mmCIF file with all atom_site columns, C-alpha atoms in Angstrom:
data_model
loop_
_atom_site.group_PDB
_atom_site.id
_atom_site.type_symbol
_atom_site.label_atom_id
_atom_site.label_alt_id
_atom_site.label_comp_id
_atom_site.label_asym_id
_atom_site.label_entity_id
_atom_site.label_seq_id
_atom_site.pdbx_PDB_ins_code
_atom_site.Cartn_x
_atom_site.Cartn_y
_atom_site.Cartn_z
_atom_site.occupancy
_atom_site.B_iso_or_equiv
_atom_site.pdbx_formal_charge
_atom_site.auth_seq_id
_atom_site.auth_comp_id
_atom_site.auth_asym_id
_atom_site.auth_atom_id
_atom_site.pdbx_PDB_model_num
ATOM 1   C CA . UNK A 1 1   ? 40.772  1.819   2.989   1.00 92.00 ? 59  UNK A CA 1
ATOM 2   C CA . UNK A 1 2   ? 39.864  3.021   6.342   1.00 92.00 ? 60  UNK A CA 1
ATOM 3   C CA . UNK A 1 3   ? 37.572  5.994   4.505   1.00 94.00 ? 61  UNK A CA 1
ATOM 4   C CA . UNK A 1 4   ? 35.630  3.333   2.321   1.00 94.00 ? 62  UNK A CA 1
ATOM 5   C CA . UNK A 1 5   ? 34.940  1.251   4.839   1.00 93.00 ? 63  UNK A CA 1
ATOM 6   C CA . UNK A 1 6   ? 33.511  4.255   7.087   1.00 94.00 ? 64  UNK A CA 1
ATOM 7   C CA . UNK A 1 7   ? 31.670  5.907   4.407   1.00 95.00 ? 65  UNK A CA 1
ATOM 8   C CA . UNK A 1 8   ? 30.189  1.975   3.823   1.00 95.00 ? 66  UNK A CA 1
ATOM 9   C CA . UNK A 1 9   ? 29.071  1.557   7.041   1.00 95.00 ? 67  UNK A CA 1
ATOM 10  C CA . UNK A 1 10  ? 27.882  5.294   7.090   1.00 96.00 ? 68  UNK A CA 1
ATOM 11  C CA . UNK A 1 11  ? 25.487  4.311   3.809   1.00 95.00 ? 69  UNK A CA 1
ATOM 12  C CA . UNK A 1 12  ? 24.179  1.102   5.471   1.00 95.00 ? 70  UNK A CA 1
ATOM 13  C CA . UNK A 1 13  ? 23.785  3.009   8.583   1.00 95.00 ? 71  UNK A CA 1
ATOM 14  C CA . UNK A 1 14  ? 21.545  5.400   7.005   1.00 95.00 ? 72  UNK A CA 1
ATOM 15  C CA . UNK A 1 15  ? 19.549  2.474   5.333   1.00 93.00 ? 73  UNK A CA 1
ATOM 16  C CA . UNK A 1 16  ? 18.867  0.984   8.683   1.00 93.00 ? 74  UNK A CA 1
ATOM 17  C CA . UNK A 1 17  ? 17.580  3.822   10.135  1.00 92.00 ? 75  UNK A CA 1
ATOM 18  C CA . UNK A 1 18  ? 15.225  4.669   7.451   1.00 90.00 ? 76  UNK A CA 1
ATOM 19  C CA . UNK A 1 19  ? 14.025  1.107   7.251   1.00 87.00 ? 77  UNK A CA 1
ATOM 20  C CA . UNK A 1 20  ? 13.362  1.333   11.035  1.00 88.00 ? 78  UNK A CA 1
ATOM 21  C CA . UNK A 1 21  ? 11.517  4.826   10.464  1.00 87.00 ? 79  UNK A CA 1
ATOM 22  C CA . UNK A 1 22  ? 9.229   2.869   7.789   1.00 84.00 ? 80  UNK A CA 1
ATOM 23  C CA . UNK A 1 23  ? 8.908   -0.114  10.495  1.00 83.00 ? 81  UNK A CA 1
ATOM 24  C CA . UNK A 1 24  ? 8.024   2.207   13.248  1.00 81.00 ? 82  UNK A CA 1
ATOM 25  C CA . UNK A 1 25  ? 5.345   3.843   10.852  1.00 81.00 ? 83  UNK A CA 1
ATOM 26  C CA . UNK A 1 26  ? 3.691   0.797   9.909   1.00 78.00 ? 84  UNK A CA 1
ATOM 27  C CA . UNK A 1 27  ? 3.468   -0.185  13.338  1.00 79.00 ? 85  UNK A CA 1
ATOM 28  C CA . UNK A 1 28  ? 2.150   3.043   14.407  1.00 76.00 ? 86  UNK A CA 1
ATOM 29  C CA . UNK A 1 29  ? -0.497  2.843   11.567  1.00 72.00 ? 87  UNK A CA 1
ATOM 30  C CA . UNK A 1 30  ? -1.396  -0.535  12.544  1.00 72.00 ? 88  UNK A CA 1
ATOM 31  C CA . UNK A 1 31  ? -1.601  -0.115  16.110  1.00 69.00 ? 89  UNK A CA 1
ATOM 32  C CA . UNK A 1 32  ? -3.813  3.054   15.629  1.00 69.00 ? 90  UNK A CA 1
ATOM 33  C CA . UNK A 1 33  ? -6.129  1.009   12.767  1.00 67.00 ? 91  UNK A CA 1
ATOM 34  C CA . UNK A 1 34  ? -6.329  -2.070  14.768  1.00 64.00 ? 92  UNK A CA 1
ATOM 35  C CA . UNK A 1 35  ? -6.105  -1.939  18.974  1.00 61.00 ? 93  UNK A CA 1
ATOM 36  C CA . UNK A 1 36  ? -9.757  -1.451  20.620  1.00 55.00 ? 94  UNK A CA 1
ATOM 37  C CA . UNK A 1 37  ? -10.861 2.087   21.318  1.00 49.00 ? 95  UNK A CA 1
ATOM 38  C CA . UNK A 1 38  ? -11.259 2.609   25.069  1.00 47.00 ? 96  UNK A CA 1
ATOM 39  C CA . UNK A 1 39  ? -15.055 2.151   25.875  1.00 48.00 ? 97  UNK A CA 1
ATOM 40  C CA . UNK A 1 40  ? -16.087 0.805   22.173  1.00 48.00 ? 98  UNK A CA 1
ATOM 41  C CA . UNK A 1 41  ? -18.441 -1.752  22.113  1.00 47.00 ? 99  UNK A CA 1
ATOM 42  C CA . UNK A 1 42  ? -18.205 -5.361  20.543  1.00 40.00 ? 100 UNK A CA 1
ATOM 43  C CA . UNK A 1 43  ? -19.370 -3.795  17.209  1.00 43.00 ? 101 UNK A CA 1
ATOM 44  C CA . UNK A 1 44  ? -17.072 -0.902  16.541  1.00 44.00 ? 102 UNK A CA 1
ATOM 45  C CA . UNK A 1 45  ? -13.757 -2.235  17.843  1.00 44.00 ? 103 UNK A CA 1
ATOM 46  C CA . UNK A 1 46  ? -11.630 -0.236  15.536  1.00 49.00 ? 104 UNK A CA 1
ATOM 47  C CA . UNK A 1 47  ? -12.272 2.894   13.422  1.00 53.00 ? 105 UNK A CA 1
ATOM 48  C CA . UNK A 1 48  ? -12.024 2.573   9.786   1.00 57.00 ? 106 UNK A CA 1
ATOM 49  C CA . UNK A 1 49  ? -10.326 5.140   7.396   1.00 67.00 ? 107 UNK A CA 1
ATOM 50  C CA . UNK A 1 50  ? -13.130 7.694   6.995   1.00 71.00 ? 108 UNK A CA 1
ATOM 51  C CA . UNK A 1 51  ? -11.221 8.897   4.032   1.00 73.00 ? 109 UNK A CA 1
ATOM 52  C CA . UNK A 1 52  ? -11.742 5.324   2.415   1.00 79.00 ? 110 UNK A CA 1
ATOM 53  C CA . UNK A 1 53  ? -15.833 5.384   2.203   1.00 85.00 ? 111 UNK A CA 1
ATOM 54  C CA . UNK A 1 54  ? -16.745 4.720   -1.671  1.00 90.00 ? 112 UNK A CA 1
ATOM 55  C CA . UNK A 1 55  ? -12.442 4.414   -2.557  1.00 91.00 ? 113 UNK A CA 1
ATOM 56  C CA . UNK A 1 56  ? -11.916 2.131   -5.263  1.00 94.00 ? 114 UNK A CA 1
ATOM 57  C CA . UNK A 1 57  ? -8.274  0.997   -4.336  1.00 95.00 ? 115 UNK A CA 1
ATOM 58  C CA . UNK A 1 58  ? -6.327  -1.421  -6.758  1.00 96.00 ? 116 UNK A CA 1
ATOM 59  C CA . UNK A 1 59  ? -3.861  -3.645  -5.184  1.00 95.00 ? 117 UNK A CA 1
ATOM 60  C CA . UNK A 1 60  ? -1.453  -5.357  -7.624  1.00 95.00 ? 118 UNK A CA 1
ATOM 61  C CA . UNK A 1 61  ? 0.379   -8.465  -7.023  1.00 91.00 ? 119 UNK A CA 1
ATOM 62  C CA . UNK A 1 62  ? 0.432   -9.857  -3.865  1.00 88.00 ? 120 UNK A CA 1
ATOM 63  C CA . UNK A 1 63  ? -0.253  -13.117 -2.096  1.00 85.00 ? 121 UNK A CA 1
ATOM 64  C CA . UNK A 1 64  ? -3.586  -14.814 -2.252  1.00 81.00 ? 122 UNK A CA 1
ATOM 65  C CA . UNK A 1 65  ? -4.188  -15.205 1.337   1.00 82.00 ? 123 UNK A CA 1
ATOM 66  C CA . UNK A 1 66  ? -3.014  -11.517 1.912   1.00 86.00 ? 124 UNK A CA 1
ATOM 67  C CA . UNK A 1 67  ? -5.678  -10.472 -0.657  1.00 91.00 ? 125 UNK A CA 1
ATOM 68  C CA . UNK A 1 68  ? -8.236  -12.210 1.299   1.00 90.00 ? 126 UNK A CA 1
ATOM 69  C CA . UNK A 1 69  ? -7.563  -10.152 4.452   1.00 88.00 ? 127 UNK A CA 1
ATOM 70  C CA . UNK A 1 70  ? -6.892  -6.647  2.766   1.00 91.00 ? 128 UNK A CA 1
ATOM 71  C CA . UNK A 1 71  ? -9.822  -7.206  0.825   1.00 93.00 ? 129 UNK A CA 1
ATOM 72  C CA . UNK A 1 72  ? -12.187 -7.694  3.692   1.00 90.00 ? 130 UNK A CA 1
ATOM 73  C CA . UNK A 1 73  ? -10.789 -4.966  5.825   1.00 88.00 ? 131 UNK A CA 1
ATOM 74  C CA . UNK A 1 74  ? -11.701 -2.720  2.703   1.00 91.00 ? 132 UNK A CA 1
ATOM 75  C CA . UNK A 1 75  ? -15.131 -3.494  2.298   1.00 91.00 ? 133 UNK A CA 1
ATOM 76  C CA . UNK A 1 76  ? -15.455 -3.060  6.166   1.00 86.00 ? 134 UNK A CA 1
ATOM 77  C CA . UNK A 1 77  ? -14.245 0.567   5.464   1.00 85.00 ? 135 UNK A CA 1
ATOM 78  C CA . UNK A 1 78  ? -17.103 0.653   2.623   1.00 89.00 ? 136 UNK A CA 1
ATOM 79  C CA . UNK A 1 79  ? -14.553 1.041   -0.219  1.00 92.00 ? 137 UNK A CA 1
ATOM 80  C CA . UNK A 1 80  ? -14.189 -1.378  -2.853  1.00 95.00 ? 138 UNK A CA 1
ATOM 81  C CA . UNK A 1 81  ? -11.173 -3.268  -3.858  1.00 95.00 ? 139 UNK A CA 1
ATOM 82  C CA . UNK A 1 82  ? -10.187 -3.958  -6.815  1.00 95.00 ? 140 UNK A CA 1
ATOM 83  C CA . UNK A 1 83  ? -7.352  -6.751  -7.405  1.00 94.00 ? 141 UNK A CA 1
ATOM 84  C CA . UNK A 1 84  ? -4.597  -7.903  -10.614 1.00 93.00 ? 142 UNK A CA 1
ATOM 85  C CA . UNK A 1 85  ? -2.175  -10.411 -9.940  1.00 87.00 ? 143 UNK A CA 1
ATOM 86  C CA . UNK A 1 86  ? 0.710   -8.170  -11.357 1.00 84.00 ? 144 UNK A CA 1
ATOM 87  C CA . UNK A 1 87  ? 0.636   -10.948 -14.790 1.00 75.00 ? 145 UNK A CA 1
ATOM 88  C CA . UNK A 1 88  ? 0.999   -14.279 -13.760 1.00 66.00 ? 146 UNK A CA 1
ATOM 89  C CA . UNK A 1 89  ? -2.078  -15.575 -14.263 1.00 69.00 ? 147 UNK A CA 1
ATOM 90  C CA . UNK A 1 90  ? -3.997  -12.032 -15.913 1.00 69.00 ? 148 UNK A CA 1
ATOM 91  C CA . UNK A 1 91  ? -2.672  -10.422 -18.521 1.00 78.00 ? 149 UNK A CA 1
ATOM 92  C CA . UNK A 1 92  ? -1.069  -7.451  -18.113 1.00 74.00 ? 150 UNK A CA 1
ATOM 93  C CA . UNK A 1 93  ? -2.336  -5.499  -21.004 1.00 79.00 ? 151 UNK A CA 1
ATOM 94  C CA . UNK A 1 94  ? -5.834  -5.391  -18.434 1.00 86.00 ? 152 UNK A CA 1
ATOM 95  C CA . UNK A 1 95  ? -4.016  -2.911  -15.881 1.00 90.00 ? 153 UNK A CA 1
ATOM 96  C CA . UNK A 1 96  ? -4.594  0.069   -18.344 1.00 91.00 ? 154 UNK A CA 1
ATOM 97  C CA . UNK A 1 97  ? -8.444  -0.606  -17.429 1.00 92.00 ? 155 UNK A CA 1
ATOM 98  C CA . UNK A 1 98  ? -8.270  -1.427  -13.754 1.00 93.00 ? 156 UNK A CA 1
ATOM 99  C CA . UNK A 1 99  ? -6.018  1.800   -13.220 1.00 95.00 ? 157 UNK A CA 1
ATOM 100 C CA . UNK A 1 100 ? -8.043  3.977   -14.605 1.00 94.00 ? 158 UNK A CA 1
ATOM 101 C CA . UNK A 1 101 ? -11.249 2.570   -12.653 1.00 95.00 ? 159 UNK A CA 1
ATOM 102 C CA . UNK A 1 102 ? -9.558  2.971   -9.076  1.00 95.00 ? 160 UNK A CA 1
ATOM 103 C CA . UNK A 1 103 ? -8.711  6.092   -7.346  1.00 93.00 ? 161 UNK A CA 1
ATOM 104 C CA . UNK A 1 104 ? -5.429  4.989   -5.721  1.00 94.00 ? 162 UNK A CA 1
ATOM 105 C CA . UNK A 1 105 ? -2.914  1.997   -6.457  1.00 96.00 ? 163 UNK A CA 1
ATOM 106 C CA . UNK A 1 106 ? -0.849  -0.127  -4.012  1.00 96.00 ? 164 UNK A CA 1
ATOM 107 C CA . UNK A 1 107 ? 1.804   -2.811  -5.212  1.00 95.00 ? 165 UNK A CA 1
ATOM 108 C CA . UNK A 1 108 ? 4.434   -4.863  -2.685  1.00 94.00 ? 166 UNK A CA 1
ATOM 109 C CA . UNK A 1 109 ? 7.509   -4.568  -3.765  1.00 91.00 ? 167 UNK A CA 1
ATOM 110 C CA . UNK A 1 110 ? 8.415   -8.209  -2.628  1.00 88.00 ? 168 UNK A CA 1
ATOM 111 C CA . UNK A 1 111 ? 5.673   -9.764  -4.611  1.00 86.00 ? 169 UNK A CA 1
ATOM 112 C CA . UNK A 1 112 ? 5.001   -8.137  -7.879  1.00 89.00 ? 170 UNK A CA 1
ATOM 113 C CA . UNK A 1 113 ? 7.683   -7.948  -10.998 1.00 89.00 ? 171 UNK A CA 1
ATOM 114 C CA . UNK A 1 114 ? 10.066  -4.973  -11.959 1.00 90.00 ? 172 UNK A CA 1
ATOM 115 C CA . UNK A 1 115 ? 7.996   -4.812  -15.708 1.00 91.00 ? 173 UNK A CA 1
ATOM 116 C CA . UNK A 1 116 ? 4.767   -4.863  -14.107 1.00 91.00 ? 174 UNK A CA 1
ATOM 117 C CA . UNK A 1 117 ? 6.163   -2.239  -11.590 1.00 93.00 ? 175 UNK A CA 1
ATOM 118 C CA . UNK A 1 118 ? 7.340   0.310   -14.552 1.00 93.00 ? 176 UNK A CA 1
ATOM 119 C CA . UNK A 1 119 ? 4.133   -0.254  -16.497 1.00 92.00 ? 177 UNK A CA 1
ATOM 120 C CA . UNK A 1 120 ? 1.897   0.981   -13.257 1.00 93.00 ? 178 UNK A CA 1
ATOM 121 C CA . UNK A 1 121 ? 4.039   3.921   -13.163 1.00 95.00 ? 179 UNK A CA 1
ATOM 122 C CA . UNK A 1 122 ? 3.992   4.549   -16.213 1.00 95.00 ? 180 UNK A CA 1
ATOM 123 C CA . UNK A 1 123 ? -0.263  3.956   -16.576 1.00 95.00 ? 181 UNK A CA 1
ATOM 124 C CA . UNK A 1 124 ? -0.335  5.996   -13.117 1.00 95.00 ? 182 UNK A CA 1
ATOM 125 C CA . UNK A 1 125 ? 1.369   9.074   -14.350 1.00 95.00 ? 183 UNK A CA 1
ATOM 126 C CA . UNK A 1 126 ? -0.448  8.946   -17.595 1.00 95.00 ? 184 UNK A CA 1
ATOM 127 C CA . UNK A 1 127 ? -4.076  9.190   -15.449 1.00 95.00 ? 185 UNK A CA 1
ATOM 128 C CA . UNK A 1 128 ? -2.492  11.603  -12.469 1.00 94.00 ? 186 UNK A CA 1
ATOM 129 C CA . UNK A 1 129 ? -2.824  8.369   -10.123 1.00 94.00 ? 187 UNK A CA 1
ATOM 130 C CA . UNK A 1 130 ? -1.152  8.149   -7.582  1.00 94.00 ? 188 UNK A CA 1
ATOM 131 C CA . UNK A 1 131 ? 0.556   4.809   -6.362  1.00 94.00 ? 189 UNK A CA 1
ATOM 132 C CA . UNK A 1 132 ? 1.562   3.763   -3.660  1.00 94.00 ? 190 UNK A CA 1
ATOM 133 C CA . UNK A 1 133 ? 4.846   0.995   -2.837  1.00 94.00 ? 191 UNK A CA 1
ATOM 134 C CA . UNK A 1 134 ? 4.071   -1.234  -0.032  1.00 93.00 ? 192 UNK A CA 1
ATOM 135 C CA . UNK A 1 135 ? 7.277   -2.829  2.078   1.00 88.00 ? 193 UNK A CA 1
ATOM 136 C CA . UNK A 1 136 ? 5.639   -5.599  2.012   1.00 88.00 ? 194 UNK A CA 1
ATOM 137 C CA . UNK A 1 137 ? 2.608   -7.825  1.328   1.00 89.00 ? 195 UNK A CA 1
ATOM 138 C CA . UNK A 1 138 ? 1.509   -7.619  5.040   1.00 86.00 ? 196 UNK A CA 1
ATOM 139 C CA . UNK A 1 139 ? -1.698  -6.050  6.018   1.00 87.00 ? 197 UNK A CA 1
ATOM 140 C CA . UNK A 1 140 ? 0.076   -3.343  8.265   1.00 86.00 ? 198 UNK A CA 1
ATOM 141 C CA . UNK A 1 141 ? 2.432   -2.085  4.876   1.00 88.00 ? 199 UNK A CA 1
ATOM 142 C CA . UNK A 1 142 ? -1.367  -1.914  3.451   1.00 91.00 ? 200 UNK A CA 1
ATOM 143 C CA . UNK A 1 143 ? -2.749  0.363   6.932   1.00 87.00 ? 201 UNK A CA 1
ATOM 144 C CA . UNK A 1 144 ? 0.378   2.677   6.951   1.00 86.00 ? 202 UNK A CA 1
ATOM 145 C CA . UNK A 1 145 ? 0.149   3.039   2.709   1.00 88.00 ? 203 UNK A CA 1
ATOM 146 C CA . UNK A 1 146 ? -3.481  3.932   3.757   1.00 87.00 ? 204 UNK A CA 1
ATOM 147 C CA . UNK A 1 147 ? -2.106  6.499   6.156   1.00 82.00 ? 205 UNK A CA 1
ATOM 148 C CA . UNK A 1 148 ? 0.290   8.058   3.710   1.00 83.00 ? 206 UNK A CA 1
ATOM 149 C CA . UNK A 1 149 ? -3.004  7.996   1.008   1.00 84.00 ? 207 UNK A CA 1
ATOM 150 C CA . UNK A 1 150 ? -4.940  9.731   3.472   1.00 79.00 ? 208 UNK A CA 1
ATOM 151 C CA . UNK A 1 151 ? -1.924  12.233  4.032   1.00 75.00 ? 209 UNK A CA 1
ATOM 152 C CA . UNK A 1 152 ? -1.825  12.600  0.155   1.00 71.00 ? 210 UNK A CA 1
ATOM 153 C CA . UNK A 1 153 ? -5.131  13.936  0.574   1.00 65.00 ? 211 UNK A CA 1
ATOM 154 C CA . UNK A 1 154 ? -5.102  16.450  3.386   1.00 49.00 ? 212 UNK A CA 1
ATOM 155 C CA . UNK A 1 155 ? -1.975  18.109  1.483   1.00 49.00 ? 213 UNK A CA 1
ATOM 156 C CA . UNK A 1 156 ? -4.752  18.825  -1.236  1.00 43.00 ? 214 UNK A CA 1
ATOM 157 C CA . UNK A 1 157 ? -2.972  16.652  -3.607  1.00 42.00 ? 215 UNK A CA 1
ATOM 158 C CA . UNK A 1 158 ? -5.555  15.181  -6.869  1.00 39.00 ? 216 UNK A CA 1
ATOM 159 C CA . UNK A 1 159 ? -6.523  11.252  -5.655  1.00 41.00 ? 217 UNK A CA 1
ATOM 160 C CA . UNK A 1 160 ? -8.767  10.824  -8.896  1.00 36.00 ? 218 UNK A CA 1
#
């Protein structure tokens, strides 16, 4: 009994500390996208993903009022975002279309359905994709999947 319960809290042990790993990278991510440069002016408080100039990124599911804010700190970046609500109100045979127009995809996992997860997989791996899982709906899980897109790309890995 004694062995289950350690290897249990071994296995929930490990889950904490990756969770906290992911945390710490979002915040890192964020804090590096968002806090003022030192000596910027008003007009370039924060540098913008150089990587992301003329991206077409599709972000699928998600929370209207989160859209709002991803979508605008996208176009400040000069890339283009494209949005499907994951099939609640748009159908989901339209994400064949919409993957193969955008050059990366990003879903939350806490807002977007299991089907519509396996069927962006699926479309992703059919078009060499690549997709990206976000913890969250938040705009810092957006900045750090950002980060590990821009990573994808300095490892010489195909992002069209």
């Amino acid at each position: 009994m004694l062995r289950a319960a350690l290897s249990e809290a071994q296995t929930a042990l490990r889950d904490a500390n990756a969770q906290a790993q992911q945390l710490s990278d979002e915040l890192a991510a964020a804090e590096a996208q968002l806090s003022p440069l030192q000596g910027a002016n008003a007009d370039s408080q924060r540098t913008l993903p150089a990587h992301l100039k003329g991206a077409r990124l599709l972000y699928v599911g998600g929370r209207p009022g989160h859209i709002h804010r991803i979508r605008t700190f996208v176009e400040e970046a000069q890339a283009e975002l494209l949005h499907h609500d994951g099939g609640v109100e748009e159908r989901k045979g339209l994400l064949a279309g919409v993957v193969s127009r955008a050059d990366a995809i990003f879903f939350p996992v806490d807002c977007v359905s299991h089907d519509t997860v396996a069927v962006l997989k699926r479309l992703c791996r059919q078009t060499g994709k690549p997709y990206l899982p976000l913890r969250s709906t938040s705009l810092t899980s957006f900045i750090a999947a950002l980060h590990r897109f821009e990573r994808l790309g300095l490892e010489g890995s195909s992002l069209t």
